[in-house]
Amino acid sequence: WLKPHSPGATASPITMAAAEQQGQGLLNDPQVQELAKQKAYEGLEKGKELGSQAIDGLRHYIKKGPTGVSFLCFAGGVAMTVCGVFETIGGLLNPFSLVLNVYLVMFGIVTVLLEADAELFRSMKMEFAVKPIMGYQAKVNEQAQFLTTMLGRGGFYIFLGTLAISQCIFCLYFLVGIWMIVMGAMLVGFHFGYTAEDYEAGAHRARAQMAAGMAGLSDRNQPAGAV
């Protein structure tokens, strides 16, 4: 009689060696390599397109000067609040992480209220939000005047960004933190005399450099026969 195979039994060395040899053969297959190269090329092209669109969107708001950057800060505050809520729920068993996430949620809400445009909410028929926003902004003007200046607000956002990026590396919090640091730096720049035209020129250079870099990667990864 044949002995039944035990669920915990491991594959024999011969089987493992055969599987490894088969996998190596697939990696060395010219058709597989060409397919991988094609997918990498398509991914780079898509990344180049999305990157260009993102920079164009930033330039649209940067052209508006401090008002446009204020909207970008508002978006960053919303993202920080949402991230903080989810991280707070997921980190209830870690006291240090919980406290930091609660702070980030609070600071995110502060950012949203600071940058919220009451007139925009009124035009969107959201009258219920207009009075609280205007009341909060009036209190900030009385009790925390440093947040009404470009320098003070920019420094505050840079501080928030550094808190966010300390949470993890290359996660959503990290990206939000980088965003807030960049927005804060732009506000500080406005305080010291930089203009929307200066930032737009910088964004244009960044787009050109990114396009050149992506083009170089695309050329190296372009599959045979692509035009």
Coordinates of N, CA and C in Angstrom, one line a residue:
W1 N 0.8 -1.2 0.0 CA 0.0 0.0 0.0 C 0.9 1.3 0.0
L2 N 0.4 2.3 -0.7 CA 1.1 3.5 -0.7 C 0.8 4.3 0.6
K3 N 1.8 4.9 1.1 CA 1.7 5.7 2.3 C 1.1 7.1 1.9
P4 N 0.0 7.5 2.6 CA -0.6 8.8 2.2 C 0.4 9.9 2.5
H5 N 0.2 11.0 1.6 CA 1.1 12.1 1.7 C 0.7 13.0 2.9
S6 N 1.7 13.3 3.8 CA 1.4 14.1 4.9 C 1.3 15.6 4.5
P7 N 0.2 16.3 5.1 CA 0.1 17.7 4.7 C 1.3 18.6 5.1
G8 N 2.1 18.1 6.1 CA 3.2 18.9 6.5 C 4.5 18.6 5.8
A9 N 4.4 17.6 4.9 CA 5.6 17.2 4.2 C 6.1 18.3 3.3
T10 N 7.4 18.4 3.2 CA 8.0 19.4 2.3 C 8.4 18.7 1.0
A11 N 8.6 19.6 0.0 CA 8.9 19.1 -1.4 C 10.3 18.6 -1.3
S12 N 10.6 17.5 -2.1 CA 11.9 16.9 -2.2 C 12.9 17.9 -2.8
P13 N 14.2 17.7 -2.6 CA 15.2 18.6 -3.2 C 15.1 18.5 -4.7
I14 N 14.8 17.3 -5.2 CA 14.8 17.2 -6.7 C 13.6 18.0 -7.3
T15 N 12.4 18.0 -6.6 CA 11.3 18.8 -7.1 C 11.6 20.3 -7.0
M16 N 12.2 20.7 -5.9 CA 12.6 22.1 -5.8 C 13.6 22.6 -6.8
A17 N 14.6 21.7 -7.1 CA 15.6 22.0 -8.0 C 15.0 22.1 -9.4
A18 N 14.0 21.2 -9.7 CA 13.3 21.3 -11.0 C 12.5 22.6 -11.2
A19 N 11.8 23.0 -10.1 CA 11.0 24.2 -10.2 C 11.9 25.4 -10.3
E20 N 13.0 25.4 -9.6 CA 14.0 26.5 -9.8 C 14.5 26.6 -11.2
Q21 N 14.9 25.4 -11.7 CA 15.4 25.4 -13.1 C 14.4 25.9 -14.1
Q22 N 13.1 25.5 -13.9 CA 12.0 25.9 -14.8 C 11.8 27.4 -14.7
G23 N 11.9 28.0 -13.5 CA 11.7 29.4 -13.3 C 12.8 30.2 -14.0
Q24 N 14.1 29.7 -13.8 CA 15.2 30.3 -14.5 C 15.1 30.3 -16.0
G25 N 14.5 29.2 -16.5 CA 14.3 29.1 -17.9 C 13.3 30.1 -18.4
L26 N 12.2 30.3 -17.6 CA 11.3 31.4 -18.0 C 11.9 32.7 -18.0
L27 N 12.7 33.0 -17.0 CA 13.4 34.3 -17.0 C 14.3 34.5 -18.2
N28 N 14.9 33.5 -18.7 CA 15.8 33.6 -19.8 C 15.1 33.5 -21.1
D29 N 13.8 33.3 -21.1 CA 13.0 33.2 -22.3 C 13.0 34.5 -23.0
P30 N 13.4 34.7 -24.2 CA 13.4 36.0 -24.9 C 11.9 36.6 -25.0
Q31 N 10.9 35.7 -25.2 CA 9.6 36.2 -25.3 C 9.1 36.8 -23.9
V32 N 9.5 36.1 -22.8 CA 9.1 36.6 -21.5 C 9.8 37.9 -21.2
Q33 N 11.1 38.0 -21.6 CA 11.8 39.3 -21.4 C 11.3 40.4 -22.2
E34 N 10.8 40.1 -23.4 CA 10.3 41.2 -24.3 C 8.9 41.6 -23.7
L35 N 8.1 40.7 -23.2 CA 6.8 41.1 -22.6 C 7.0 41.9 -21.3
A36 N 8.0 41.6 -20.5 CA 8.3 42.4 -19.3 C 8.8 43.8 -19.7
K37 N 9.6 43.8 -20.7 CA 10.1 45.1 -21.2 C 8.9 46.0 -21.7
Q38 N 8.0 45.4 -22.4 CA 6.8 46.1 -22.9 C 6.0 46.7 -21.8
K39 N 5.8 45.9 -20.8 CA 5.0 46.3 -19.6 C 5.7 47.5 -18.9
A40 N 7.0 47.4 -18.8 CA 7.8 48.4 -18.1 C 7.7 49.7 -18.9
Y41 N 7.8 49.6 -20.2 CA 7.7 50.7 -21.1 C 6.3 51.4 -21.0
E42 N 5.2 50.6 -21.0 CA 3.9 51.1 -20.9 C 3.7 51.8 -19.5
G43 N 4.3 51.2 -18.5 CA 4.2 51.9 -17.1 C 4.9 53.2 -17.1
L44 N 6.1 53.3 -17.7 CA 6.8 54.5 -17.7 C 6.1 55.6 -18.5
E45 N 5.5 55.2 -19.6 CA 4.7 56.2 -20.4 C 3.5 56.7 -19.6
K46 N 2.8 55.8 -18.9 CA 1.7 56.3 -18.1 C 2.2 57.2 -17.0
G47 N 3.3 56.8 -16.3 CA 3.8 57.6 -15.3 C 4.2 59.0 -15.7
K48 N 4.8 59.1 -16.9 CA 5.1 60.4 -17.5 C 3.9 61.2 -17.7
E49 N 2.9 60.6 -18.2 CA 1.6 61.3 -18.5 C 1.0 61.9 -17.2
L50 N 0.9 61.0 -16.2 CA 0.3 61.4 -14.9 C 1.1 62.5 -14.3
G51 N 2.5 62.3 -14.3 CA 3.3 63.3 -13.7 C 3.2 64.7 -14.4
S52 N 3.1 64.7 -15.7 CA 2.8 66.0 -16.4 C 1.5 66.6 -16.0
Q53 N 0.5 65.8 -15.9 CA -0.8 66.3 -15.5 C -0.8 66.9 -14.1
A54 N -0.1 66.2 -13.2 CA 0.0 66.7 -11.8 C 0.7 68.0 -11.8
I55 N 1.8 68.2 -12.5 CA 2.6 69.4 -12.5 C 1.7 70.5 -13.1
D56 N 1.0 70.2 -14.2 CA 0.1 71.2 -14.8 C -0.9 71.7 -13.8
G57 N -1.5 70.8 -13.0 CA -2.5 71.1 -12.0 C -1.9 72.0 -11.0
L58 N -0.7 71.7 -10.5 CA 0.0 72.6 -9.5 C 0.2 74.0 -10.1
R59 N 0.7 74.0 -11.4 CA 1.0 75.3 -12.0 C -0.3 76.2 -12.1
H60 N -1.4 75.5 -12.3 CA -2.7 76.3 -12.4 C -3.0 77.0 -11.1
Y61 N -2.7 76.3 -10.0 CA -3.0 77.0 -8.7 C -1.9 77.9 -8.3
I62 N -0.6 77.6 -8.6 CA 0.5 78.4 -8.3 C 0.4 79.8 -9.0
K63 N -0.2 79.8 -10.2 CA -0.3 81.0 -10.9 C -1.2 82.0 -10.2
K64 N -2.1 81.5 -9.3 CA -3.0 82.4 -8.6 C -2.3 83.0 -7.3
G65 N -1.1 82.6 -7.1 CA -0.3 83.2 -6.0 C -0.8 82.6 -4.6
P66 N -0.7 83.4 -3.6 CA -1.1 82.9 -2.2 C -2.5 82.3 -2.2
T67 N -3.4 82.8 -3.0 CA -4.8 82.3 -2.9 C -4.8 80.9 -3.5
G68 N -4.1 80.6 -4.6 CA -4.1 79.3 -5.1 C -3.4 78.3 -4.2
V69 N -2.3 78.7 -3.6 CA -1.5 77.9 -2.6 C -2.4 77.6 -1.4
S70 N -3.2 78.6 -1.0 CA -4.1 78.4 0.1 C -5.0 77.2 -0.2
F71 N -5.5 77.1 -1.4 CA -6.4 76.0 -1.7 C -5.6 74.6 -1.6
L72 N -4.4 74.6 -2.1 CA -3.6 73.4 -2.0 C -3.3 73.0 -0.6
C73 N -3.1 74.0 0.3 CA -3.0 73.8 1.7 C -4.2 73.2 2.3
F74 N -5.4 73.7 1.9 CA -6.7 73.2 2.3 C -6.8 71.7 1.9
A75 N -6.4 71.4 0.7 CA -6.5 70.0 0.3 C -5.5 69.1 1.1
G76 N -4.4 69.6 1.5 CA -3.5 68.9 2.3 C -4.0 68.7 3.7
G77 N -4.7 69.7 4.2 CA -5.3 69.6 5.5 C -6.4 68.5 5.6
V78 N -7.2 68.4 4.5 CA -8.2 67.4 4.4 C -7.6 66.0 4.3
A79 N -6.5 65.9 3.5 CA -5.8 64.6 3.4 C -5.2 64.2 4.8
M80 N -4.6 65.1 5.5 CA -4.1 64.8 6.8 C -5.1 64.4 7.8
T81 N -6.3 65.0 7.8 CA -7.3 64.7 8.7 C -7.8 63.3 8.4
V82 N -8.1 63.0 7.1 CA -8.6 61.6 6.8 C -7.6 60.5 7.1
C83 N -6.3 60.8 6.8 CA -5.3 59.8 7.2 C -5.2 59.6 8.7
G84 N -5.3 60.7 9.4 CA -5.2 60.6 10.8 C -6.3 59.9 11.4
V85 N -7.5 60.0 10.9 CA -8.7 59.3 11.4 C -8.5 57.8 11.3
F86 N -8.1 57.4 10.1 CA -7.9 55.9 9.8 C -6.7 55.4 10.6
E87 N -5.7 56.1 10.7 CA -4.5 55.7 11.5 C -4.8 55.6 13.0
T88 N -5.7 56.5 13.5 CA -6.1 56.5 14.9 C -6.9 55.3 15.2
I89 N -7.8 54.9 14.3 CA -8.6 53.7 14.5 C -7.8 52.5 14.5
G90 N -6.8 52.4 13.5 CA -5.9 51.3 13.4 C -4.8 51.2 14.4
G91 N -4.6 52.2 15.2 CA -3.5 52.2 16.1 C -3.9 52.4 17.6
L92 N -5.1 51.9 17.9 CA -5.6 52.1 19.3 C -4.8 51.4 20.3
L93 N -4.1 50.4 19.9 CA -3.3 49.6 20.9 C -1.9 50.1 21.1
N94 N -1.5 51.2 20.4 CA -0.2 51.7 20.5 C -0.3 53.2 21.0
P95 N -0.1 53.4 22.3 CA -0.3 54.7 22.9 C 0.4 55.8 22.2
F96 N 1.7 55.6 21.9 CA 2.5 56.7 21.3 C 1.9 57.1 20.0
S97 N 1.7 56.1 19.1 CA 1.1 56.3 17.8 C -0.3 56.9 17.9
L98 N -1.1 56.5 18.9 CA -2.4 57.0 19.1 C -2.4 58.5 19.4
V99 N -1.5 58.9 20.3 CA -1.4 60.3 20.6 C -1.0 61.2 19.4
L100 N 0.0 60.7 18.7 CA 0.5 61.4 17.6 C -0.5 61.6 16.5
N101 N -1.3 60.5 16.3 CA -2.3 60.5 15.2 C -3.5 61.5 15.6
V102 N -3.8 61.5 16.9 CA -4.8 62.4 17.4 C -4.4 63.9 17.1
Y103 N -3.1 64.2 17.4 CA -2.6 65.5 17.2 C -2.7 65.8 15.7
L104 N -2.3 64.9 14.8 CA -2.3 65.2 13.4 C -3.8 65.4 12.9
V105 N -4.7 64.7 13.5 CA -6.1 64.9 13.1 C -6.5 66.3 13.5
M106 N -6.1 66.7 14.7 CA -6.5 68.1 15.2 C -5.8 69.1 14.3
F107 N -4.5 68.9 14.0 CA -3.8 69.9 13.2 C -4.4 69.9 11.8
G108 N -4.8 68.8 11.3 CA -5.4 68.7 10.0 C -6.7 69.6 9.9
I109 N -7.5 69.4 11.0 CA -8.8 70.2 11.1 C -8.5 71.7 11.2
V110 N -7.4 72.0 12.0 CA -7.0 73.4 12.1 C -6.6 74.0 10.7
T111 N -5.9 73.2 9.9 CA -5.5 73.6 8.6 C -6.7 73.8 7.7
V112 N -7.6 72.9 7.7 CA -8.9 73.0 6.9 C -9.6 74.3 7.2
L113 N -9.8 74.6 8.5 CA -10.5 75.8 8.9 C -9.7 77.1 8.6
L114 N -8.4 77.0 8.7 CA -7.6 78.2 8.4 C -7.7 78.5 6.9
E115 N -7.7 77.5 6.1 CA -7.6 77.8 4.6 C -9.0 77.8 3.9
A116 N -10.0 77.4 4.7 CA -11.4 77.3 4.1 C -11.8 78.7 3.6
D117 N -12.4 78.7 2.4 CA -12.9 80.0 1.8 C -14.4 80.0 2.1
A118 N -14.8 80.9 3.0 CA -16.2 81.0 3.4 C -17.1 81.3 2.2
E119 N -16.6 82.2 1.3 CA -17.4 82.6 0.2 C -17.6 81.4 -0.8
L120 N -16.6 80.5 -0.9 CA -16.8 79.4 -1.7 C -17.8 78.4 -1.2
F121 N -17.9 78.3 0.1 CA -18.9 77.4 0.7 C -20.3 78.1 0.6
R122 N -20.3 79.4 0.6 CA -21.6 80.0 0.4 C -22.1 79.9 -1.0
S123 N -21.2 79.9 -2.0 CA -21.6 79.8 -3.4 C -22.0 78.3 -3.7
M124 N -21.5 77.4 -2.8 CA -21.9 76.0 -3.0 C -23.2 75.6 -2.2
K125 N -23.9 76.7 -1.7 CA -25.1 76.5 -0.9 C -24.9 75.7 0.4
M126 N -23.7 75.9 0.9 CA -23.4 75.2 2.2 C -23.3 76.2 3.3
E127 N -24.4 76.9 3.5 CA -24.5 78.0 4.5 C -24.2 77.6 5.9
F128 N -24.5 76.3 6.2 CA -24.2 75.8 7.6 C -22.8 75.9 8.0
A129 N -21.9 75.9 7.0 CA -20.4 75.9 7.3 C -19.8 77.3 7.3
V130 N -20.5 78.2 6.8 CA -20.0 79.6 6.6 C -19.7 80.2 8.0
K131 N -20.7 80.2 8.9 CA -20.6 80.9 10.2 C -19.5 80.3 11.0
P132 N -19.4 78.9 11.2 CA -18.3 78.3 12.0 C -16.9 78.7 11.4
I133 N -16.8 78.7 10.1 CA -15.5 79.0 9.5 C -15.1 80.4 9.8
M134 N -16.0 81.3 9.5 CA -15.7 82.7 9.8 C -15.4 83.0 11.3
G135 N -16.2 82.4 12.1 CA -16.0 82.5 13.6 C -14.6 82.0 14.0
Y136 N -14.2 80.9 13.5 CA -12.9 80.3 13.8 C -11.8 81.2 13.3
Q137 N -11.9 81.6 12.1 CA -10.9 82.5 11.5 C -10.8 83.8 12.2
A138 N -11.9 84.3 12.7 CA -11.8 85.6 13.5 C -11.1 85.3 14.8
K139 N -11.3 84.2 15.5 CA -10.6 83.9 16.7 C -9.1 83.7 16.5
V140 N -8.8 83.1 15.4 CA -7.3 82.9 15.1 C -6.7 84.3 14.9
N141 N -7.4 85.2 14.2 CA -6.9 86.5 14.0 C -6.7 87.3 15.3
E142 N -7.4 86.9 16.3 CA -7.3 87.6 17.6 C -6.3 86.9 18.5
Q143 N -6.3 85.6 18.5 CA -5.5 84.8 19.5 C -4.3 84.2 19.0
A144 N -4.2 84.0 17.7 CA -3.0 83.3 17.1 C -2.6 84.1 15.9
Q145 N -2.2 85.3 16.0 CA -1.9 86.1 14.9 C -0.8 85.7 14.0
F146 N 0.1 84.9 14.6 CA 1.2 84.4 13.7 C 0.7 83.5 12.6
L147 N -0.5 82.9 12.8 CA -1.0 82.0 11.7 C -1.7 82.8 10.6
T148 N -1.8 84.1 10.8 CA -2.4 85.0 9.8 C -1.3 85.5 8.8
T149 N 0.0 85.3 9.1 CA 1.1 85.7 8.3 C 1.6 84.6 7.4
M150 N 2.1 84.9 6.3 CA 2.7 83.9 5.4 C 3.8 83.1 6.1
L151 N 4.7 83.8 6.8 CA 5.8 83.2 7.5 C 5.3 82.2 8.6
G152 N 4.4 82.7 9.4 CA 3.9 81.9 10.5 C 3.1 80.7 10.0
R153 N 2.3 80.9 9.1 CA 1.5 79.7 8.5 C 2.4 78.8 7.8
G154 N 3.4 79.3 7.0 CA 4.3 78.4 6.4 C 5.1 77.5 7.3
G155 N 5.6 78.2 8.4 CA 6.3 77.4 9.4 C 5.5 76.4 10.1
F156 N 4.2 76.7 10.3 CA 3.3 75.7 10.9 C 3.1 74.5 10.0
Y157 N 3.0 74.7 8.7 CA 2.7 73.6 7.8 C 4.0 72.8 7.7
I158 N 5.2 73.4 7.7 CA 6.4 72.7 7.6 C 6.5 71.8 8.9
F159 N 6.1 72.3 10.0 CA 6.1 71.5 11.3 C 5.2 70.3 11.2
L160 N 4.0 70.5 10.6 CA 3.0 69.4 10.5 C 3.6 68.4 9.5
G161 N 4.2 68.9 8.4 CA 4.8 67.9 7.5 C 5.8 67.0 8.1
T162 N 6.7 67.6 8.9 CA 7.8 66.8 9.6 C 7.2 65.8 10.5
L163 N 6.1 66.2 11.2 CA 5.4 65.2 12.1 C 4.8 64.0 11.3
A164 N 4.2 64.4 10.1 CA 3.6 63.3 9.3 C 4.6 62.4 8.7
I165 N 5.8 62.9 8.2 CA 6.7 62.0 7.6 C 7.5 61.1 8.6
S166 N 7.4 61.5 9.9 CA 8.0 60.7 10.9 C 7.3 59.4 11.2
Q167 N 6.0 59.3 10.7 CA 5.2 58.2 10.9 C 5.6 56.9 10.1
C168 N 6.1 57.1 8.9 CA 6.4 56.0 8.1 C 7.2 56.5 6.9
I169 N 7.7 55.6 6.0 CA 8.4 56.0 4.8 C 7.7 55.5 3.6
F170 N 7.4 56.4 2.7 CA 6.7 56.1 1.4 C 5.4 55.5 1.6
C171 N 4.6 56.0 2.6 CA 3.2 55.6 2.8 C 2.4 56.9 2.6
L172 N 1.1 56.8 2.8 CA 0.2 57.9 2.5 C 0.6 59.1 3.4
Y173 N 0.8 58.8 4.7 CA 1.2 59.9 5.6 C 2.5 60.6 5.1
F174 N 3.4 59.8 4.7 CA 4.7 60.4 4.2 C 4.4 61.3 3.0
L175 N 3.6 60.9 2.1 CA 3.3 61.8 0.9 C 2.6 63.1 1.4
V176 N 1.6 62.9 2.3 CA 0.9 64.1 2.8 C 1.9 65.0 3.5
G177 N 2.8 64.5 4.3 CA 3.8 65.3 4.9 C 4.7 66.0 4.0
I178 N 5.2 65.4 2.9 CA 6.0 66.1 1.9 C 5.2 67.2 1.3
W179 N 3.9 66.9 1.0 CA 3.0 67.9 0.4 C 2.9 69.2 1.3
M180 N 2.7 69.0 2.6 CA 2.6 70.1 3.5 C 3.9 70.8 3.7
I181 N 5.0 70.1 3.6 CA 6.3 70.8 3.7 C 6.5 71.7 2.5
V182 N 6.2 71.2 1.3 CA 6.3 72.0 0.1 C 5.4 73.2 0.1
M183 N 4.2 73.0 0.6 CA 3.3 74.1 0.6 C 3.7 75.2 1.7
G184 N 4.2 74.7 2.8 CA 4.8 75.6 3.8 C 5.9 76.4 3.3
A185 N 6.8 75.7 2.6 CA 8.0 76.4 2.0 C 7.6 77.4 1.0
M186 N 6.5 77.2 0.2 CA 6.1 78.2 -0.7 C 5.5 79.4 0.0
L187 N 4.8 79.2 1.1 CA 4.3 80.3 1.8 C 5.4 81.1 2.4
V188 N 6.4 80.5 2.9 CA 7.6 81.2 3.5 C 8.2 82.0 2.4
G189 N 8.3 81.4 1.2 CA 8.9 82.1 0.0 C 8.1 83.3 -0.3
F190 N 6.8 83.2 -0.3 CA 6.0 84.4 -0.6 C 6.3 85.5 0.4
H191 N 6.5 85.1 1.7 CA 6.8 86.1 2.7 C 8.1 86.9 2.4
F192 N 9.1 86.1 1.8 CA 10.4 86.7 1.6 C 10.5 87.3 0.1
G193 N 9.4 87.4 -0.5 CA 9.4 88.2 -1.8 C 9.3 87.3 -3.1
Y194 N 9.3 86.0 -2.9 CA 9.1 85.2 -4.1 C 7.7 85.4 -4.7
T195 N 7.5 85.3 -6.0 CA 6.2 85.5 -6.6 C 5.7 84.3 -7.3
A196 N 4.5 84.3 -7.7 CA 3.9 83.2 -8.4 C 4.6 82.9 -9.7
E197 N 5.2 84.0 -10.3 CA 5.9 83.8 -11.6 C 7.2 83.0 -11.3
D198 N 7.9 83.3 -10.1 CA 9.1 82.5 -9.8 C 8.8 81.0 -9.6
Y199 N 7.7 80.7 -8.9 CA 7.3 79.3 -8.6 C 6.9 78.7 -9.9
E200 N 6.2 79.4 -10.8 CA 5.7 78.8 -12.0 C 6.9 78.4 -12.9
A201 N 7.9 79.3 -12.9 CA 9.2 79.0 -13.7 C 9.9 77.8 -13.1
G202 N 9.9 77.7 -11.8 CA 10.4 76.5 -11.2 C 9.7 75.2 -11.5
A203 N 8.3 75.3 -11.5 CA 7.5 74.2 -11.9 C 7.7 73.8 -13.4
H204 N 7.9 74.8 -14.2 CA 8.2 74.5 -15.6 C 9.5 73.8 -15.8
R205 N 10.6 74.2 -15.0 CA 11.9 73.5 -15.1 C 11.8 72.1 -14.6
A206 N 11.0 71.9 -13.5 CA 10.8 70.6 -12.9 C 10.1 69.7 -13.9
R207 N 9.1 70.2 -14.6 CA 8.4 69.4 -15.6 C 9.4 69.0 -16.8
A208 N 10.2 70.0 -17.2 CA 11.1 69.7 -18.3 C 12.2 68.6 -17.9
Q209 N 12.7 68.7 -16.6 CA 13.6 67.8 -16.2 C 13.0 66.4 -16.0
M210 N 11.8 66.3 -15.5 CA 11.1 65.1 -15.3 C 10.8 64.4 -16.7
A211 N 10.4 65.2 -17.7 CA 10.1 64.7 -19.0 C 11.4 64.2 -19.6
A212 N 12.5 64.9 -19.4 CA 13.8 64.4 -20.0 C 14.2 63.1 -19.3
G213 N 14.1 63.0 -18.0 CA 14.4 61.8 -17.2 C 13.6 60.6 -17.6
M214 N 12.2 60.8 -17.8 CA 11.3 59.8 -18.1 C 11.6 59.3 -19.6
A215 N 11.9 60.3 -20.4 CA 12.2 60.0 -21.8 C 13.5 59.1 -21.9
G216 N 14.5 59.4 -21.1 CA 15.7 58.5 -21.0 C 15.3 57.1 -20.6
L217 N 14.5 57.0 -19.6 CA 14.1 55.7 -19.1 C 13.3 54.9 -20.1
S218 N 12.4 55.7 -20.8 CA 11.6 55.0 -21.9 C 12.4 54.5 -23.0
D219 N 13.4 55.3 -23.4 CA 14.3 54.9 -24.4 C 15.1 53.6 -24.1
R220 N 15.5 53.5 -22.8 CA 16.2 52.3 -22.4 C 15.3 51.1 -22.3
N221 N 14.0 51.3 -22.0 CA 13.1 50.2 -21.8 C 12.2 50.0 -23.0
Q222 N 12.4 50.8 -24.0 CA 11.5 50.6 -25.2 C 11.7 49.2 -25.8
P223 N 10.6 48.5 -26.0 CA 10.8 47.2 -26.6 C 11.1 47.2 -28.0
A224 N 11.6 46.1 -28.5 CA 11.9 46.1 -30.0 C 10.7 46.2 -30.8
G225 N 10.8 47.0 -31.8 CA 9.7 47.2 -32.7 C 8.8 48.4 -32.4
A226 N 9.0 49.0 -31.1 CA 8.1 50.1 -30.8 C 8.6 51.4 -31.5
V227 N 7.7 52.3 -31.8 CA 8.1 53.5 -32.5 C 7.8 54.7 -31.6

